[in-house]
C-alpha cells in the first residue's frame, strides 16, 4: 500500500491502496487480530478528550520506541477535540495497533472537510491541530463516508 506522504493535508481523500485481493484479506484479518480502541464520543463532551488519551495510553503502554505513544496521544487529542468542537454531532474514535504502525481515525457525521489554518499569534488556543498532525504524523488524510468523514493519521512504531 502506498501511504500518503507527511503533509498530504486535508484536501486528500486518503491513502491509495494497490493491494491485491489476497493482501487486502490478510490486512483485514491482521487488523481484526490487532489490539484496538474504539469509542463513541458524545456531542460536545470535551471530558471525552482526557478519557480517550488515558485509554490510548493504556493501549500503547508497550508500543513503539520512546516518545511515539506521547505523539499519538497528542495527535489523537487534537483530532477528537476538532470533531467535538467543530461539529454538532457525536464522533467515533478508533485506534488500531498493527505490527509496524498505529492508525487512529476520528469519524464525525458532518461532510464539511477540515481546513488547515495558519495559526494566528493572537489566538493562542486555536488553529494548530491539523498543523501538528501534518508535522508529526507519518501519514494522514481525510476520507469521506456516506454520512460525514474520517480524519486519520498513522505513526510508525519506530522500532529498529
mmCIF file with all atom_site columns, N, CA and C in Angstrom, residues 53-127:
data_model
loop_
_atom_site.group_PDB
_atom_site.id
_atom_site.type_symbol
_atom_site.label_atom_id
_atom_site.label_alt_id
_atom_site.label_comp_id
_atom_site.label_asym_id
_atom_site.label_entity_id
_atom_site.label_seq_id
_atom_site.pdbx_PDB_ins_code
_atom_site.Cartn_x
_atom_site.Cartn_y
_atom_site.Cartn_z
_atom_site.occupancy
_atom_site.B_iso_or_equiv
_atom_site.pdbx_formal_charge
_atom_site.auth_seq_id
_atom_site.auth_comp_id
_atom_site.auth_asym_id
_atom_site.auth_atom_id
_atom_site.pdbx_PDB_model_num
ATOM 1   N N  . UNK A 1 53  ? -7.453  9.959  25.827 1.00 0.00 ? 53  UNK A N  1
ATOM 2   C CA . UNK A 1 53  ? -5.986  9.938  25.993 1.00 0.00 ? 53  UNK A CA 1
ATOM 3   C C  . UNK A 1 53  ? -5.561  8.822  26.950 1.00 0.00 ? 53  UNK A C  1
ATOM 4   N N  . UNK A 1 54  ? -6.264  8.702  28.077 1.00 0.00 ? 54  UNK A N  1
ATOM 5   C CA . UNK A 1 54  ? -5.919  7.663  29.055 1.00 0.00 ? 54  UNK A CA 1
ATOM 6   C C  . UNK A 1 54  ? -6.108  6.266  28.462 1.00 0.00 ? 54  UNK A C  1
ATOM 7   N N  . UNK A 1 55  ? -7.196  6.060  27.746 1.00 0.00 ? 55  UNK A N  1
ATOM 8   C CA . UNK A 1 55  ? -7.448  4.748  27.128 1.00 0.00 ? 55  UNK A CA 1
ATOM 9   C C  . UNK A 1 55  ? -6.387  4.443  26.076 1.00 0.00 ? 55  UNK A C  1
ATOM 10  N N  . UNK A 1 56  ? -6.006  5.440  25.294 1.00 0.00 ? 56  UNK A N  1
ATOM 11  C CA . UNK A 1 56  ? -4.961  5.242  24.281 1.00 0.00 ? 56  UNK A CA 1
ATOM 12  C C  . UNK A 1 56  ? -3.623  4.964  24.945 1.00 0.00 ? 56  UNK A C  1
ATOM 13  N N  . UNK A 1 57  ? -3.318  5.676  26.024 1.00 0.00 ? 57  UNK A N  1
ATOM 14  C CA . UNK A 1 57  ? -2.070  5.445  26.754 1.00 0.00 ? 57  UNK A CA 1
ATOM 15  C C  . UNK A 1 57  ? -1.984  3.995  27.234 1.00 0.00 ? 57  UNK A C  1
ATOM 16  N N  . UNK A 1 58  ? -3.095  3.485  27.735 1.00 0.00 ? 58  UNK A N  1
ATOM 17  C CA . UNK A 1 58  ? -3.125  2.088  28.194 1.00 0.00 ? 58  UNK A CA 1
ATOM 18  C C  . UNK A 1 58  ? -2.925  1.129  27.022 1.00 0.00 ? 58  UNK A C  1
ATOM 19  N N  . UNK A 1 59  ? -3.592  1.402  25.912 1.00 0.00 ? 59  UNK A N  1
ATOM 20  C CA . UNK A 1 59  ? -3.448  0.559  24.726 1.00 0.00 ? 59  UNK A CA 1
ATOM 21  C C  . UNK A 1 59  ? -2.003  0.535  24.237 1.00 0.00 ? 59  UNK A C  1
ATOM 22  N N  . UNK A 1 60  ? -1.322  1.678  24.329 1.00 0.00 ? 60  UNK A N  1
ATOM 23  C CA . UNK A 1 60  ? 0.025   1.824  23.762 1.00 0.00 ? 60  UNK A CA 1
ATOM 24  C C  . UNK A 1 60  ? 1.140   1.643  24.790 1.00 0.00 ? 60  UNK A C  1
ATOM 25  N N  . UNK A 1 61  ? 0.807   1.113  25.949 1.00 0.00 ? 61  UNK A N  1
ATOM 26  C CA . UNK A 1 61  ? 1.780   1.010  27.041 1.00 0.00 ? 61  UNK A CA 1
ATOM 27  C C  . UNK A 1 61  ? 3.100   0.380  26.607 1.00 0.00 ? 61  UNK A C  1
ATOM 28  N N  . UNK A 1 62  ? 3.077   -0.625 25.746 1.00 0.00 ? 62  UNK A N  1
ATOM 29  C CA . UNK A 1 62  ? 4.301   -1.321 25.332 1.00 0.00 ? 62  UNK A CA 1
ATOM 30  C C  . UNK A 1 62  ? 4.552   -1.185 23.837 1.00 0.00 ? 62  UNK A C  1
ATOM 31  N N  . UNK A 1 63  ? 4.061   -0.117 23.231 1.00 0.00 ? 63  UNK A N  1
ATOM 32  C CA . UNK A 1 63  ? 4.148   0.049  21.788 1.00 0.00 ? 63  UNK A CA 1
ATOM 33  C C  . UNK A 1 63  ? 5.222   1.048  21.400 1.00 0.00 ? 63  UNK A C  1
ATOM 34  N N  . UNK A 1 64  ? 5.975   0.721  20.379 1.00 0.00 ? 64  UNK A N  1
ATOM 35  C CA . UNK A 1 64  ? 6.886   1.668  19.752 1.00 0.00 ? 64  UNK A CA 1
ATOM 36  C C  . UNK A 1 64  ? 8.050   2.110  20.599 1.00 0.00 ? 64  UNK A C  1
ATOM 37  N N  . UNK A 1 65  ? 8.879   2.900  19.991 1.00 0.00 ? 65  UNK A N  1
ATOM 38  C CA . UNK A 1 65  ? 10.039  3.435  20.714 1.00 0.00 ? 65  UNK A CA 1
ATOM 39  C C  . UNK A 1 65  ? 9.592   4.585  21.603 1.00 0.00 ? 65  UNK A C  1
ATOM 40  N N  . UNK A 1 66  ? 10.419  4.957  22.569 1.00 0.00 ? 66  UNK A N  1
ATOM 41  C CA . UNK A 1 66  ? 10.042  6.026  23.497 1.00 0.00 ? 66  UNK A CA 1
ATOM 42  C C  . UNK A 1 66  ? 9.628   7.302  22.753 1.00 0.00 ? 66  UNK A C  1
ATOM 43  N N  . UNK A 1 67  ? 8.560   7.891  23.216 1.00 0.00 ? 67  UNK A N  1
ATOM 44  C CA . UNK A 1 67  ? 8.065   9.141  22.643 1.00 0.00 ? 67  UNK A CA 1
ATOM 45  C C  . UNK A 1 67  ? 6.966   8.963  21.610 1.00 0.00 ? 67  UNK A C  1
ATOM 46  N N  . UNK A 1 68  ? 6.867   7.797  21.012 1.00 0.00 ? 68  UNK A N  1
ATOM 47  C CA . UNK A 1 68  ? 5.858   7.594  19.963 1.00 0.00 ? 68  UNK A CA 1
ATOM 48  C C  . UNK A 1 68  ? 4.443   7.611  20.536 1.00 0.00 ? 68  UNK A C  1
ATOM 49  N N  . UNK A 1 69  ? 4.247   6.999  21.697 1.00 0.00 ? 69  UNK A N  1
ATOM 50  C CA . UNK A 1 69  ? 2.897   6.972  22.260 1.00 0.00 ? 69  UNK A CA 1
ATOM 51  C C  . UNK A 1 69  ? 2.467   8.370  22.712 1.00 0.00 ? 69  UNK A C  1
ATOM 52  N N  . UNK A 1 70  ? 3.399   9.187  23.170 1.00 0.00 ? 70  UNK A N  1
ATOM 53  C CA . UNK A 1 70  ? 3.060   10.550 23.561 1.00 0.00 ? 70  UNK A CA 1
ATOM 54  C C  . UNK A 1 70  ? 2.622   11.369 22.350 1.00 0.00 ? 70  UNK A C  1
ATOM 55  N N  . UNK A 1 71  ? 3.296   11.171 21.217 1.00 0.00 ? 71  UNK A N  1
ATOM 56  C CA . UNK A 1 71  ? 2.894   11.845 19.982 1.00 0.00 ? 71  UNK A CA 1
ATOM 57  C C  . UNK A 1 71  ? 1.496   11.374 19.579 1.00 0.00 ? 71  UNK A C  1
ATOM 58  N N  . UNK A 1 72  ? 1.258   10.071 19.688 1.00 0.00 ? 72  UNK A N  1
ATOM 59  C CA . UNK A 1 72  ? -0.062  9.524  19.352 1.00 0.00 ? 72  UNK A CA 1
ATOM 60  C C  . UNK A 1 72  ? -1.145  10.142 20.230 1.00 0.00 ? 72  UNK A C  1
ATOM 61  N N  . UNK A 1 73  ? -0.874  10.292 21.518 1.00 0.00 ? 73  UNK A N  1
ATOM 62  C CA . UNK A 1 73  ? -1.844  10.910 22.428 1.00 0.00 ? 73  UNK A CA 1
ATOM 63  C C  . UNK A 1 73  ? -2.149  12.348 22.024 1.00 0.00 ? 73  UNK A C  1
ATOM 64  N N  . UNK A 1 74  ? -1.109  13.099 21.726 1.00 0.00 ? 74  UNK A N  1
ATOM 65  C CA . UNK A 1 74  ? -1.272  14.496 21.331 1.00 0.00 ? 74  UNK A CA 1
ATOM 66  C C  . UNK A 1 74  ? -2.119  14.613 20.064 1.00 0.00 ? 74  UNK A C  1
ATOM 67  N N  . UNK A 1 75  ? -1.764  13.842 19.049 1.00 0.00 ? 75  UNK A N  1
ATOM 68  C CA . UNK A 1 75  ? -2.482  13.940 17.779 1.00 0.00 ? 75  UNK A CA 1
ATOM 69  C C  . UNK A 1 75  ? -3.923  13.456 17.911 1.00 0.00 ? 75  UNK A C  1
ATOM 70  N N  . UNK A 1 76  ? -4.135  12.414 18.692 1.00 0.00 ? 76  UNK A N  1
ATOM 71  C CA . UNK A 1 76  ? -5.491  11.923 18.925 1.00 0.00 ? 76  UNK A CA 1
ATOM 72  C C  . UNK A 1 76  ? -6.317  12.986 19.639 1.00 0.00 ? 76  UNK A C  1
ATOM 73  N N  . UNK A 1 77  ? -5.735  13.630 20.639 1.00 0.00 ? 77  UNK A N  1
ATOM 74  C CA . UNK A 1 77  ? -6.433  14.710 21.349 1.00 0.00 ? 77  UNK A CA 1
ATOM 75  C C  . UNK A 1 77  ? -6.852  15.813 20.393 1.00 0.00 ? 77  UNK A C  1
ATOM 76  N N  . UNK A 1 78  ? -5.965  16.159 19.482 1.00 0.00 ? 78  UNK A N  1
ATOM 77  C CA . UNK A 1 78  ? -6.274  17.224 18.525 1.00 0.00 ? 78  UNK A CA 1
ATOM 78  C C  . UNK A 1 78  ? -7.440  16.837 17.624 1.00 0.00 ? 78  UNK A C  1
ATOM 79  N N  . UNK A 1 79  ? -7.416  15.618 17.098 1.00 0.00 ? 79  UNK A N  1
ATOM 80  C CA . UNK A 1 79  ? -8.488  15.195 16.195 1.00 0.00 ? 79  UNK A CA 1
ATOM 81  C C  . UNK A 1 79  ? -9.817  15.042 16.925 1.00 0.00 ? 79  UNK A C  1
ATOM 82  N N  . UNK A 1 80  ? -9.781  14.488 18.132 1.00 0.00 ? 80  UNK A N  1
ATOM 83  C CA . UNK A 1 80  ? -11.007 14.332 18.916 1.00 0.00 ? 80  UNK A CA 1
ATOM 84  C C  . UNK A 1 80  ? -11.584 15.704 19.258 1.00 0.00 ? 80  UNK A C  1
ATOM 85  N N  . UNK A 1 81  ? -10.742 16.606 19.708 1.00 0.00 ? 81  UNK A N  1
ATOM 86  C CA . UNK A 1 81  ? -11.199 17.959 20.042 1.00 0.00 ? 81  UNK A CA 1
ATOM 87  C C  . UNK A 1 81  ? -11.814 18.632 18.822 1.00 0.00 ? 81  UNK A C  1
ATOM 88  N N  . UNK A 1 82  ? -11.153 18.539 17.675 1.00 0.00 ? 82  UNK A N  1
ATOM 89  C CA . UNK A 1 82  ? -11.695 19.146 16.454 1.00 0.00 ? 82  UNK A CA 1
ATOM 90  C C  . UNK A 1 82  ? -13.089 18.598 16.144 1.00 0.00 ? 82  UNK A C  1
ATOM 91  N N  . UNK A 1 83  ? -13.237 17.284 16.231 1.00 0.00 ? 83  UNK A N  1
ATOM 92  C CA . UNK A 1 83  ? -14.530 16.677 15.913 1.00 0.00 ? 83  UNK A CA 1
ATOM 93  C C  . UNK A 1 83  ? -15.618 17.137 16.878 1.00 0.00 ? 83  UNK A C  1
ATOM 94  N N  . UNK A 1 84  ? -15.291 17.279 18.140 1.00 0.00 ? 84  UNK A N  1
ATOM 95  C CA . UNK A 1 84  ? -16.288 17.660 19.136 1.00 0.00 ? 84  UNK A CA 1
ATOM 96  C C  . UNK A 1 84  ? -16.592 19.158 19.134 1.00 0.00 ? 84  UNK A C  1
ATOM 97  N N  . UNK A 1 85  ? -15.592 19.975 18.794 1.00 0.00 ? 85  UNK A N  1
ATOM 98  C CA . UNK A 1 85  ? -15.785 21.424 18.823 1.00 0.00 ? 85  UNK A CA 1
ATOM 99  C C  . UNK A 1 85  ? -16.387 21.943 17.514 1.00 0.00 ? 85  UNK A C  1
ATOM 100 N N  . UNK A 1 86  ? -15.985 21.372 16.386 1.00 0.00 ? 86  UNK A N  1
ATOM 101 C CA . UNK A 1 86  ? -16.374 21.921 15.089 1.00 0.00 ? 86  UNK A CA 1
ATOM 102 C C  . UNK A 1 86  ? -17.557 21.226 14.430 1.00 0.00 ? 86  UNK A C  1
ATOM 103 N N  . UNK A 1 87  ? -18.184 20.291 15.123 1.00 0.00 ? 87  UNK A N  1
ATOM 104 C CA . UNK A 1 87  ? -19.406 19.667 14.604 1.00 0.00 ? 87  UNK A CA 1
ATOM 105 C C  . UNK A 1 87  ? -20.446 19.680 15.715 1.00 0.00 ? 87  UNK A C  1
ATOM 106 N N  . UNK A 1 88  ? -21.668 19.502 15.353 1.00 0.00 ? 88  UNK A N  1
ATOM 107 C CA . UNK A 1 88  ? -22.744 19.425 16.340 1.00 0.00 ? 88  UNK A CA 1
ATOM 108 C C  . UNK A 1 88  ? -23.260 17.999 16.429 1.00 0.00 ? 88  UNK A C  1
ATOM 109 N N  . UNK A 1 89  ? -22.324 17.050 16.374 1.00 0.00 ? 89  UNK A N  1
ATOM 110 C CA . UNK A 1 89  ? -22.695 15.642 16.351 1.00 0.00 ? 89  UNK A CA 1
ATOM 111 C C  . UNK A 1 89  ? -21.740 14.830 17.220 1.00 0.00 ? 89  UNK A C  1
ATOM 112 N N  . UNK A 1 90  ? -22.074 13.564 17.396 1.00 0.00 ? 90  UNK A N  1
ATOM 113 C CA . UNK A 1 90  ? -21.177 12.632 18.052 1.00 0.00 ? 90  UNK A CA 1
ATOM 114 C C  . UNK A 1 90  ? -19.993 12.352 17.130 1.00 0.00 ? 90  UNK A C  1
ATOM 115 N N  . UNK A 1 91  ? -19.013 11.643 17.662 1.00 0.00 ? 91  UNK A N  1
ATOM 116 C CA . UNK A 1 91  ? -17.866 11.214 16.867 1.00 0.00 ? 91  UNK A CA 1
ATOM 117 C C  . UNK A 1 91  ? -17.483 9.813  17.338 1.00 0.00 ? 91  UNK A C  1
ATOM 118 N N  . UNK A 1 92  ? -16.701 9.132  16.535 1.00 0.00 ? 92  UNK A N  1
ATOM 119 C CA . UNK A 1 92  ? -16.197 7.804  16.884 1.00 0.00 ? 92  UNK A CA 1
ATOM 120 C C  . UNK A 1 92  ? -14.694 7.814  16.666 1.00 0.00 ? 92  UNK A C  1
ATOM 121 N N  . UNK A 1 93  ? -13.960 7.411  17.696 1.00 0.00 ? 93  UNK A N  1
ATOM 122 C CA . UNK A 1 93  ? -12.504 7.310  17.570 1.00 0.00 ? 93  UNK A CA 1
ATOM 123 C C  . UNK A 1 93  ? -12.133 5.828  17.564 1.00 0.00 ? 93  UNK A C  1
ATOM 124 N N  . UNK A 1 94  ? -11.257 5.464  16.636 1.00 0.00 ? 94  UNK A N  1
ATOM 125 C CA . UNK A 1 94  ? -10.757 4.101  16.543 1.00 0.00 ? 94  UNK A CA 1
ATOM 126 C C  . UNK A 1 94  ? -9.244  4.159  16.433 1.00 0.00 ? 94  UNK A C  1
ATOM 127 N N  . UNK A 1 95  ? -8.554  3.431  17.287 1.00 0.00 ? 95  UNK A N  1
ATOM 128 C CA . UNK A 1 95  ? -7.095  3.320  17.237 1.00 0.00 ? 95  UNK A CA 1
ATOM 129 C C  . UNK A 1 95  ? -6.757  1.846  17.086 1.00 0.00 ? 95  UNK A C  1
ATOM 130 N N  . UNK A 1 96  ? -5.981  1.535  16.074 1.00 0.00 ? 96  UNK A N  1
ATOM 131 C CA . UNK A 1 96  ? -5.600  0.149  15.810 1.00 0.00 ? 96  UNK A CA 1
ATOM 132 C C  . UNK A 1 96  ? -4.088  0.036  15.816 1.00 0.00 ? 96  UNK A C  1
ATOM 133 N N  . UNK A 1 97  ? -3.585  -0.866 16.663 1.00 0.00 ? 97  UNK A N  1
ATOM 134 C CA . UNK A 1 97  ? -2.146  -1.103 16.765 1.00 0.00 ? 97  UNK A CA 1
ATOM 135 C C  . UNK A 1 97  ? -1.799  -2.283 15.876 1.00 0.00 ? 97  UNK A C  1
ATOM 136 N N  . UNK A 1 98  ? -1.021  -2.013 14.847 1.00 0.00 ? 98  UNK A N  1
ATOM 137 C CA . UNK A 1 98  ? -0.546  -3.069 13.966 1.00 0.00 ? 98  UNK A CA 1
ATOM 138 C C  . UNK A 1 98  ? 0.881   -3.434 14.321 1.00 0.00 ? 98  UNK A C  1
ATOM 139 N N  . UNK A 1 99  ? 1.428   -4.429 13.660 1.00 0.00 ? 99  UNK A N  1
ATOM 140 C CA . UNK A 1 99  ? 2.793   -4.857 13.973 1.00 0.00 ? 99  UNK A CA 1
ATOM 141 C C  . UNK A 1 99  ? 3.846   -3.795 13.673 1.00 0.00 ? 99  UNK A C  1
ATOM 142 N N  . UNK A 1 100 ? 3.561   -2.911 12.749 1.00 0.00 ? 100 UNK A N  1
ATOM 143 C CA . UNK A 1 100 ? 4.548   -1.895 12.384 1.00 0.00 ? 100 UNK A CA 1
ATOM 144 C C  . UNK A 1 100 ? 4.089   -0.469 12.624 1.00 0.00 ? 100 UNK A C  1
ATOM 145 N N  . UNK A 1 101 ? 2.778   -0.277 12.832 1.00 0.00 ? 101 UNK A N  1
ATOM 146 C CA . UNK A 1 101 ? 2.284   1.099  12.924 1.00 0.00 ? 101 UNK A CA 1
ATOM 147 C C  . UNK A 1 101 ? 0.990   1.168  13.723 1.00 0.00 ? 101 UNK A C  1
ATOM 148 N N  . UNK A 1 102 ? 0.667   2.382  14.106 1.00 0.00 ? 102 UNK A N  1
ATOM 149 C CA . UNK A 1 102 ? -0.590  2.717  14.766 1.00 0.00 ? 102 UNK A CA 1
ATOM 150 C C  . UNK A 1 102 ? -1.404  3.548  13.786 1.00 0.00 ? 102 UNK A C  1
ATOM 151 N N  . UNK A 1 103 ? -2.688  3.262  13.707 1.00 0.00 ? 103 UNK A N  1
ATOM 152 C CA . UNK A 1 103 ? -3.601  4.082  12.896 1.00 0.00 ? 103 UNK A CA 1
ATOM 153 C C  . UNK A 1 103 ? -4.728  4.557  13.807 1.00 0.00 ? 103 UNK A C  1
ATOM 154 N N  . UNK A 1 104 ? -4.942  5.857  13.819 1.00 0.00 ? 104 UNK A N  1
ATOM 155 C CA . UNK A 1 104 ? -6.026  6.460  14.584 1.00 0.00 ? 104 UNK A CA 1
ATOM 156 C C  . UNK A 1 104 ? -6.929  7.177  13.600 1.00 0.00 ? 104 UNK A C  1
ATOM 157 N N  . UNK A 1 105 ? -8.226  6.950  13.778 1.00 0.00 ? 105 UNK A N  1
ATOM 158 C CA . UNK A 1 105 ? -9.218  7.557  12.901 1.00 0.00 ? 105 UNK A CA 1
ATOM 159 C C  . UNK A 1 105 ? -10.313 8.157  13.768 1.00 0.00 ? 105 UNK A C  1
ATOM 160 N N  . UNK A 1 106 ? -10.677 9.402  13.492 1.00 0.00 ? 106 UNK A N  1
ATOM 161 C CA . UNK A 1 106 ? -11.778 10.045 14.196 1.00 0.00 ? 106 UNK A CA 1
ATOM 162 C C  . UNK A 1 106 ? -12.834 10.371 13.153 1.00 0.00 ? 106 UNK A C  1
ATOM 163 N N  . UNK A 1 107 ? -13.969 9.713  13.297 1.00 0.00 ? 107 UNK A N  1
ATOM 164 C CA . UNK A 1 107 ? -15.060 9.871  12.346 1.00 0.00 ? 107 UNK A CA 1
ATOM 165 C C  . UNK A 1 107 ? -16.128 10.753 12.961 1.00 0.00 ? 107 UNK A C  1
ATOM 166 N N  . UNK A 1 108 ? -16.597 11.714 12.173 1.00 0.00 ? 108 UNK A N  1
ATOM 167 C CA . UNK A 1 108 ? -17.738 12.512 12.595 1.00 0.00 ? 108 UNK A CA 1
ATOM 168 C C  . UNK A 1 108 ? -18.823 12.386 11.535 1.00 0.00 ? 108 UNK A C  1
ATOM 169 N N  . UNK A 1 109 ? -19.910 13.051 11.745 1.00 0.00 ? 109 UNK A N  1
ATOM 170 C CA . UNK A 1 109 ? -21.069 12.879 10.871 1.00 0.00 ? 109 UNK A CA 1
ATOM 171 C C  . UNK A 1 109 ? -21.438 14.169 10.160 1.00 0.00 ? 109 UNK A C  1
ATOM 172 N N  . UNK A 1 110 ? -20.402 14.949 9.827  1.00 0.00 ? 110 UNK A N  1
ATOM 173 C CA . UNK A 1 110 ? -20.559 16.189 9.075  1.00 0.00 ? 110 UNK A CA 1
ATOM 174 C C  . UNK A 1 110 ? -19.643 16.097 7.859  1.00 0.00 ? 110 UNK A C  1
ATOM 175 N N  . UNK A 1 111 ? -20.202 16.331 6.687  1.00 0.00 ? 111 UNK A N  1
ATOM 176 C CA . UNK A 1 111 ? -19.433 16.175 5.451  1.00 0.00 ? 111 UNK A CA 1
ATOM 177 C C  . UNK A 1 111 ? -18.402 17.284 5.254  1.00 0.00 ? 111 UNK A C  1
ATOM 178 N N  . UNK A 1 112 ? -18.581 18.422 5.880  1.00 0.00 ? 112 UNK A N  1
ATOM 179 C CA . UNK A 1 112 ? -17.662 19.555 5.703  1.00 0.00 ? 112 UNK A CA 1
ATOM 180 C C  . UNK A 1 112 ? -16.234 19.128 6.064  1.00 0.00 ? 112 UNK A C  1
ATOM 181 N N  . UNK A 1 113 ? -15.330 19.341 5.135  1.00 0.00 ? 113 UNK A N  1
ATOM 182 C CA . UNK A 1 113 ? -13.940 18.922 5.337  1.00 0.00 ? 113 UNK A CA 1
ATOM 183 C C  . UNK A 1 113 ? -13.203 19.936 6.211  1.00 0.00 ? 113 UNK A C  1
ATOM 184 N N  . UNK A 1 114 ? -12.265 19.451 7.021  1.00 0.00 ? 114 UNK A N  1
ATOM 185 C CA . UNK A 1 114 ? -11.490 20.387 7.848  1.00 0.00 ? 114 UNK A CA 1
ATOM 186 C C  . UNK A 1 114 ? -10.580 21.244 6.978  1.00 0.00 ? 114 UNK A C  1
ATOM 187 N N  . UNK A 1 115 ? -10.318 22.439 7.454  1.00 0.00 ? 115 UNK A N  1
ATOM 188 C CA . UNK A 1 115 ? -9.410  23.349 6.753  1.00 0.00 ? 115 UNK A CA 1
ATOM 189 C C  . UNK A 1 115 ? -8.166  23.549 7.598  1.00 0.00 ? 115 UNK A C  1
ATOM 190 N N  . UNK A 1 116 ? -7.029  23.444 6.964  1.00 0.00 ? 116 UNK A N  1
ATOM 191 C CA . UNK A 1 116 ? -5.783  23.752 7.657  1.00 0.00 ? 116 UNK A CA 1
ATOM 192 C C  . UNK A 1 116 ? -5.689  25.273 7.736  1.00 0.00 ? 116 UNK A C  1
ATOM 193 N N  . UNK A 1 117 ? -5.454  25.766 8.941  1.00 0.00 ? 117 UNK A N  1
ATOM 194 C CA . UNK A 1 117 ? -5.328  27.201 9.142  1.00 0.00 ? 117 UNK A CA 1
ATOM 195 C C  . UNK A 1 117 ? -3.914  27.532 9.573  1.00 0.00 ? 117 UNK A C  1
ATOM 196 N N  . UNK A 1 118 ? -3.483  28.697 9.192  1.00 0.00 ? 118 UNK A N  1
ATOM 197 C CA . UNK A 1 118 ? -2.211  29.202 9.691  1.00 0.00 ? 118 UNK A CA 1
ATOM 198 C C  . UNK A 1 118 ? -2.506  29.777 11.067 1.00 0.00 ? 118 UNK A C  1
ATOM 199 N N  . UNK A 1 119 ? -1.824  29.260 12.104 1.00 0.00 ? 119 UNK A N  1
ATOM 200 C CA . UNK A 1 119 ? -2.100  29.758 13.460 1.00 0.00 ? 119 UNK A CA 1
ATOM 201 C C  . UNK A 1 119 ? -1.847  31.254 13.565 1.00 0.00 ? 119 UNK A C  1
ATOM 202 N N  . UNK A 1 120 ? -2.742  31.943 14.227 1.00 0.00 ? 120 UNK A N  1
ATOM 203 C CA . UNK A 1 120 ? -2.642  33.368 14.463 1.00 0.00 ? 120 UNK A CA 1
ATOM 204 C C  . UNK A 1 120 ? -2.048  33.561 15.857 1.00 0.00 ? 120 UNK A C  1
ATOM 205 N N  . UNK A 1 121 ? -1.015  34.359 15.972 1.00 0.00 ? 121 UNK A N  1
ATOM 206 C CA . UNK A 1 121 ? -0.348  34.578 17.261 1.00 0.00 ? 121 UNK A CA 1
ATOM 207 C C  . UNK A 1 121 ? -1.295  35.153 18.306 1.00 0.00 ? 121 UNK A C  1
ATOM 208 N N  . UNK A 1 122 ? -2.318  35.894 17.877 1.00 0.00 ? 122 UNK A N  1
ATOM 209 C CA . UNK A 1 122 ? -3.272  36.488 18.811 1.00 0.00 ? 122 UNK A CA 1
ATOM 210 C C  . UNK A 1 122 ? -4.301  35.486 19.317 1.00 0.00 ? 122 UNK A C  1
ATOM 211 N N  . UNK A 1 123 ? -4.404  34.339 18.643 1.00 0.00 ? 123 UNK A N  1
ATOM 212 C CA . UNK A 1 123 ? -5.388  33.319 19.016 1.00 0.00 ? 123 UNK A CA 1
ATOM 213 C C  . UNK A 1 123 ? -4.622  32.122 19.563 1.00 0.00 ? 123 UNK A C  1
ATOM 214 N N  . UNK A 1 124 ? -4.282  32.169 20.832 1.00 0.00 ? 124 UNK A N  1
ATOM 215 C CA . UNK A 1 124 ? -3.374  31.215 21.442 1.00 0.00 ? 124 UNK A CA 1
ATOM 216 C C  . UNK A 1 124 ? -3.819  29.767 21.477 1.00 0.00 ? 124 UNK A C  1
ATOM 217 N N  . UNK A 1 125 ? -5.120  29.477 21.315 1.00 0.00 ? 125 UNK A N  1
ATOM 218 C CA . UNK A 1 125 ? -5.553  28.094 21.506 1.00 0.00 ? 125 UNK A CA 1
ATOM 219 C C  . UNK A 1 125 ? -6.199  27.465 20.279 1.00 0.00 ? 125 UNK A C  1
ATOM 220 N N  . UNK A 1 126 ? -6.263  28.158 19.169 1.00 0.00 ? 126 UNK A N  1
ATOM 221 C CA . UNK A 1 126 ? -6.958  27.611 18.009 1.00 0.00 ? 126 UNK A CA 1
ATOM 222 C C  . UNK A 1 126 ? -6.063  27.612 16.774 1.00 0.00 ? 126 UNK A C  1
ATOM 223 N N  . UNK A 1 127 ? -6.362  26.697 15.854 1.00 0.00 ? 127 UNK A N  1
ATOM 224 C CA . UNK A 1 127 ? -5.713  26.710 14.552 1.00 0.00 ? 127 UNK A CA 1
ATOM 225 C C  . UNK A 1 127 ? -4.443  25.899 14.431 1.00 0.00 ? 127 UNK A C  1
#
